[in-house]
């Protein structure tokens, strides 16, 4: 940050190394997925799970393979040989293996077929039911607003509108400016 502080549950985390931010409870799914193409699904899950205790790691892995059954079928497959949607599932599962309290999803719909995008977004209520807060940066305003409780509309890095997602979806400024209706 140029000014101010970044806190997670009241504890400052700005300036901390990435591994300590992860241990503090933030999982991150980057927009480009940033997977290791030659590593398998299992390798990605195992690497990310190192921050958890062995018992918790096994429990999380089991939950993720139920959430993403296609990954259970492809545990030994190198992720570079998988479809974009399957890779996105690996990236999300990898982040969730860290047992985060907050999951940051950066442009989860980028480059995915509409059917796959819906499948990815359908996991959000499941995560919320498990107590994980999800922060989504998404260019598709319609998609983002339909899956959010609260929303912030940014323009050139500044918050220009904020509030309940259901209210912003009806706000004429959002509709006229960002949805073109």
mmCIF file of C-alpha atoms in Angstrom:
data_model
loop_
_atom_site.group_PDB
_atom_site.id
_atom_site.type_symbol
_atom_site.label_atom_id
_atom_site.label_comp_id
_atom_site.label_asym_id
_atom_site.label_seq_id
_atom_site.Cartn_x
_atom_site.Cartn_y
_atom_site.Cartn_z
ATOM 1 C CA UNK A 1 0.000 0.000 0.000
ATOM 2 C CA UNK A 2 1.055 3.588 -0.616
ATOM 3 C CA UNK A 3 -0.583 4.546 2.635
ATOM 4 C CA UNK A 4 -2.592 2.921 5.379
ATOM 5 C CA UNK A 5 -2.419 -0.624 6.669
ATOM 6 C CA UNK A 6 -3.598 -4.018 5.554
ATOM 7 C CA UNK A 7 -4.989 -6.088 8.417
ATOM 8 C CA UNK A 8 -6.467 -9.564 8.596
ATOM 9 C CA UNK A 9 -8.767 -10.040 11.571
ATOM 10 C CA UNK A 10 -7.145 -7.054 13.251
ATOM 11 C CA UNK A 11 -3.555 -8.207 12.714
ATOM 12 C CA UNK A 12 -1.343 -6.212 10.326
ATOM 13 C CA UNK A 13 -0.097 -8.303 7.404
ATOM 14 C CA UNK A 14 1.308 -5.665 5.043
ATOM 15 C CA UNK A 15 4.985 -6.134 4.361
ATOM 16 C CA UNK A 16 4.961 -9.778 5.464
ATOM 17 C CA UNK A 17 6.467 -12.415 3.187
ATOM 18 C CA UNK A 18 3.899 -14.363 1.146
ATOM 19 C CA UNK A 19 4.314 -17.585 3.141
ATOM 20 C CA UNK A 20 3.473 -15.754 6.383
ATOM 21 C CA UNK A 21 0.417 -14.144 4.789
ATOM 22 C CA UNK A 22 -0.676 -17.645 3.758
ATOM 23 C CA UNK A 23 -0.124 -18.950 7.286
ATOM 24 C CA UNK A 24 -2.149 -16.006 8.615
ATOM 25 C CA UNK A 25 -5.157 -17.318 6.662
ATOM 26 C CA UNK A 26 -5.210 -15.915 3.134
ATOM 27 C CA UNK A 27 -5.452 -18.186 0.105
ATOM 28 C CA UNK A 28 -4.874 -16.720 -3.351
ATOM 29 C CA UNK A 29 -5.890 -17.855 -6.815
ATOM 30 C CA UNK A 30 -4.034 -15.630 -9.297
ATOM 31 C CA UNK A 31 -5.656 -14.618 -12.571
ATOM 32 C CA UNK A 32 -3.154 -16.608 -14.623
ATOM 33 C CA UNK A 33 -3.506 -19.647 -12.324
ATOM 34 C CA UNK A 34 0.318 -19.826 -12.104
ATOM 35 C CA UNK A 35 0.496 -23.601 -11.958
ATOM 36 C CA UNK A 36 3.558 -25.746 -12.564
ATOM 37 C CA UNK A 37 2.646 -27.492 -15.843
ATOM 38 C CA UNK A 38 4.802 -30.590 -15.309
ATOM 39 C CA UNK A 39 3.603 -31.222 -11.759
ATOM 40 C CA UNK A 40 0.561 -33.380 -11.152
ATOM 41 C CA UNK A 41 -2.658 -32.398 -9.416
ATOM 42 C CA UNK A 42 -1.495 -34.349 -6.355
ATOM 43 C CA UNK A 43 1.856 -32.521 -6.356
ATOM 44 C CA UNK A 44 0.102 -29.133 -6.309
ATOM 45 C CA UNK A 45 -2.176 -30.181 -3.457
ATOM 46 C CA UNK A 46 0.693 -31.686 -1.480
ATOM 47 C CA UNK A 47 2.877 -28.601 -1.845
ATOM 48 C CA UNK A 48 0.141 -26.236 -0.739
ATOM 49 C CA UNK A 49 -0.891 -28.524 2.104
ATOM 50 C CA UNK A 50 2.508 -28.241 3.764
ATOM 51 C CA UNK A 51 1.204 -25.297 5.810
ATOM 52 C CA UNK A 52 -1.386 -27.545 7.516
ATOM 53 C CA UNK A 53 -0.955 -30.352 10.003
ATOM 54 C CA UNK A 54 -0.953 -33.839 8.411
ATOM 55 C CA UNK A 55 -4.396 -34.708 9.808
ATOM 56 C CA UNK A 56 -5.957 -31.464 8.682
ATOM 57 C CA UNK A 57 -4.217 -31.786 5.310
ATOM 58 C CA UNK A 58 -5.860 -35.170 4.677
ATOM 59 C CA UNK A 59 -9.262 -33.823 5.726
ATOM 60 C CA UNK A 60 -9.004 -30.793 3.434
ATOM 61 C CA UNK A 61 -7.828 -32.922 0.514
ATOM 62 C CA UNK A 62 -10.766 -35.284 0.924
ATOM 63 C CA UNK A 63 -13.226 -32.354 0.959
ATOM 64 C CA UNK A 64 -11.633 -30.839 -2.146
ATOM 65 C CA UNK A 65 -11.761 -34.064 -4.103
ATOM 66 C CA UNK A 66 -15.472 -34.294 -3.263
ATOM 67 C CA UNK A 67 -15.940 -30.668 -4.373
ATOM 68 C CA UNK A 68 -13.960 -31.237 -7.589
ATOM 69 C CA UNK A 69 -14.465 -34.935 -8.498
ATOM 70 C CA UNK A 70 -12.656 -34.539 -11.829
ATOM 71 C CA UNK A 71 -9.460 -33.843 -9.869
ATOM 72 C CA UNK A 72 -9.844 -37.112 -7.977
ATOM 73 C CA UNK A 73 -9.812 -38.900 -11.342
ATOM 74 C CA UNK A 74 -6.694 -37.026 -12.480
ATOM 75 C CA UNK A 75 -4.468 -36.882 -9.407
ATOM 76 C CA UNK A 76 -1.404 -38.150 -11.294
ATOM 77 C CA UNK A 77 -1.995 -36.085 -14.441
ATOM 78 C CA UNK A 78 0.375 -33.182 -15.146
ATOM 79 C CA UNK A 79 -1.704 -30.007 -14.943
ATOM 80 C CA UNK A 80 -0.197 -28.678 -18.165
ATOM 81 C CA UNK A 81 -2.151 -31.355 -20.052
ATOM 82 C CA UNK A 82 -5.494 -30.377 -18.527
ATOM 83 C CA UNK A 83 -8.201 -28.051 -19.865
ATOM 84 C CA UNK A 84 -8.397 -24.451 -18.676
ATOM 85 C CA UNK A 85 -11.382 -25.231 -16.475
ATOM 86 C CA UNK A 86 -9.644 -28.188 -14.875
ATOM 87 C CA UNK A 87 -6.561 -26.049 -14.295
ATOM 88 C CA UNK A 88 -8.717 -23.423 -12.611
ATOM 89 C CA UNK A 89 -10.094 -26.123 -10.310
ATOM 90 C CA UNK A 90 -6.514 -27.134 -9.456
ATOM 91 C CA UNK A 91 -5.613 -23.514 -8.722
ATOM 92 C CA UNK A 92 -8.625 -23.119 -6.428
ATOM 93 C CA UNK A 93 -7.986 -26.460 -4.734
ATOM 94 C CA UNK A 94 -4.325 -25.543 -4.257
ATOM 95 C CA UNK A 95 -5.312 -22.305 -2.518
ATOM 96 C CA UNK A 96 -7.867 -24.120 -0.369
ATOM 97 C CA UNK A 97 -5.259 -26.684 0.724
ATOM 98 C CA UNK A 98 -3.732 -23.889 2.813
ATOM 99 C CA UNK A 99 -6.948 -23.906 4.898
ATOM 100 C CA UNK A 100 -7.603 -20.176 4.417
ATOM 101 C CA UNK A 101 -10.089 -18.063 6.298
ATOM 102 C CA UNK A 102 -10.143 -15.665 3.316
ATOM 103 C CA UNK A 103 -9.841 -16.758 -0.322
ATOM 104 C CA UNK A 104 -8.837 -14.177 -2.944
ATOM 105 C CA UNK A 105 -9.986 -15.075 -6.461
ATOM 106 C CA UNK A 106 -8.489 -12.885 -9.175
ATOM 107 C CA UNK A 107 -10.491 -12.997 -12.415
ATOM 108 C CA UNK A 108 -11.684 -16.615 -12.015
ATOM 109 C CA UNK A 109 -13.675 -16.532 -15.270
ATOM 110 C CA UNK A 110 -10.797 -15.495 -17.542
ATOM 111 C CA UNK A 111 -10.410 -17.794 -20.534
ATOM 112 C CA UNK A 112 -13.025 -20.303 -19.408
ATOM 113 C CA UNK A 113 -16.104 -21.607 -21.186
ATOM 114 C CA UNK A 114 -19.369 -20.248 -19.725
ATOM 115 C CA UNK A 115 -20.361 -23.689 -18.405
ATOM 116 C CA UNK A 116 -17.058 -23.994 -16.545
ATOM 117 C CA UNK A 117 -17.357 -20.454 -15.177
ATOM 118 C CA UNK A 118 -20.724 -21.337 -13.652
ATOM 119 C CA UNK A 119 -19.261 -24.490 -12.108
ATOM 120 C CA UNK A 120 -16.445 -22.462 -10.548
ATOM 121 C CA UNK A 121 -18.851 -19.860 -9.170
ATOM 122 C CA UNK A 122 -21.138 -22.588 -7.805
ATOM 123 C CA UNK A 123 -18.360 -23.531 -5.381
ATOM 124 C CA UNK A 124 -18.562 -20.112 -3.688
ATOM 125 C CA UNK A 125 -21.663 -20.830 -1.548
ATOM 126 C CA UNK A 126 -20.077 -24.123 -0.459
ATOM 127 C CA UNK A 127 -16.980 -22.274 0.705
ATOM 128 C CA UNK A 128 -19.071 -19.676 2.461
ATOM 129 C CA UNK A 129 -20.983 -22.423 4.292
ATOM 130 C CA UNK A 130 -17.607 -23.738 5.476
ATOM 131 C CA UNK A 131 -16.766 -20.339 6.948
ATOM 132 C CA UNK A 132 -14.398 -19.139 4.213
ATOM 133 C CA UNK A 133 -14.788 -15.506 3.179
ATOM 134 C CA UNK A 134 -14.297 -15.095 -0.562
ATOM 135 C CA UNK A 135 -13.110 -11.912 -2.238
ATOM 136 C CA UNK A 136 -13.539 -11.981 -6.014
ATOM 137 C CA UNK A 137 -12.042 -9.516 -8.484
ATOM 138 C CA UNK A 138 -14.107 -10.038 -11.623
ATOM 139 C CA UNK A 139 -14.523 -7.994 -14.800
ATOM 140 C CA UNK A 140 -17.884 -9.576 -15.538
ATOM 141 C CA UNK A 141 -19.991 -7.314 -13.366
ATOM 142 C CA UNK A 142 -23.146 -9.343 -13.946
ATOM 143 C CA UNK A 143 -21.439 -12.535 -12.828
ATOM 144 C CA UNK A 144 -19.717 -10.886 -9.889
ATOM 145 C CA UNK A 145 -22.835 -9.166 -8.591
ATOM 146 C CA UNK A 146 -24.948 -12.300 -8.909
ATOM 147 C CA UNK A 147 -22.625 -14.207 -6.560
ATOM 148 C CA UNK A 148 -21.723 -11.528 -4.017
ATOM 149 C CA UNK A 149 -23.142 -10.138 -0.813
ATOM 150 C CA UNK A 150 -21.181 -6.881 -0.914
ATOM 151 C CA UNK A 151 -19.613 -5.273 -3.967
ATOM 152 C CA UNK A 152 -17.156 -2.539 -4.801
ATOM 153 C CA UNK A 153 -16.945 -1.041 -8.263
ATOM 154 C CA UNK A 154 -13.458 0.207 -9.088
ATOM 155 C CA UNK A 155 -12.546 2.683 -11.779
ATOM 156 C CA UNK A 156 -8.845 3.312 -12.350
ATOM 157 C CA UNK A 157 -8.013 1.868 -8.933
ATOM 158 C CA UNK A 158 -10.526 3.920 -6.967
ATOM 159 C CA UNK A 159 -13.755 2.744 -5.371
ATOM 160 C CA UNK A 160 -16.543 4.599 -7.169
ATOM 161 C CA UNK A 161 -19.525 2.624 -5.857
ATOM 162 C CA UNK A 162 -20.031 0.179 -3.021
ATOM 163 C CA UNK A 163 -22.851 -1.524 -1.205
ATOM 164 C CA UNK A 164 -25.005 -4.596 -1.207
ATOM 165 C CA UNK A 165 -24.526 -6.467 -4.477
ATOM 166 C CA UNK A 166 -28.287 -6.789 -4.964
ATOM 167 C CA UNK A 167 -28.642 -3.005 -4.686
ATOM 168 C CA UNK A 168 -25.729 -2.268 -7.032
ATOM 169 C CA UNK A 169 -27.216 -4.644 -9.602
ATOM 170 C CA UNK A 170 -30.264 -2.338 -9.680
ATOM 171 C CA UNK A 171 -28.324 0.956 -9.479
ATOM 172 C CA UNK A 172 -28.806 2.978 -12.689
ATOM 173 C CA UNK A 173 -25.170 4.199 -12.516
ATOM 174 C CA UNK A 174 -23.910 0.620 -12.660
ATOM 175 C CA UNK A 175 -26.405 -0.402 -15.317
ATOM 176 C CA UNK A 176 -25.737 2.604 -17.556
ATOM 177 C CA UNK A 177 -21.971 2.781 -17.145
ATOM 178 C CA UNK A 178 -20.829 -0.790 -16.732
ATOM 179 C CA UNK A 179 -23.593 -2.955 -18.162
ATOM 180 C CA UNK A 180 -24.492 -0.709 -21.089
ATOM 181 C CA UNK A 181 -28.253 -1.059 -20.762
#
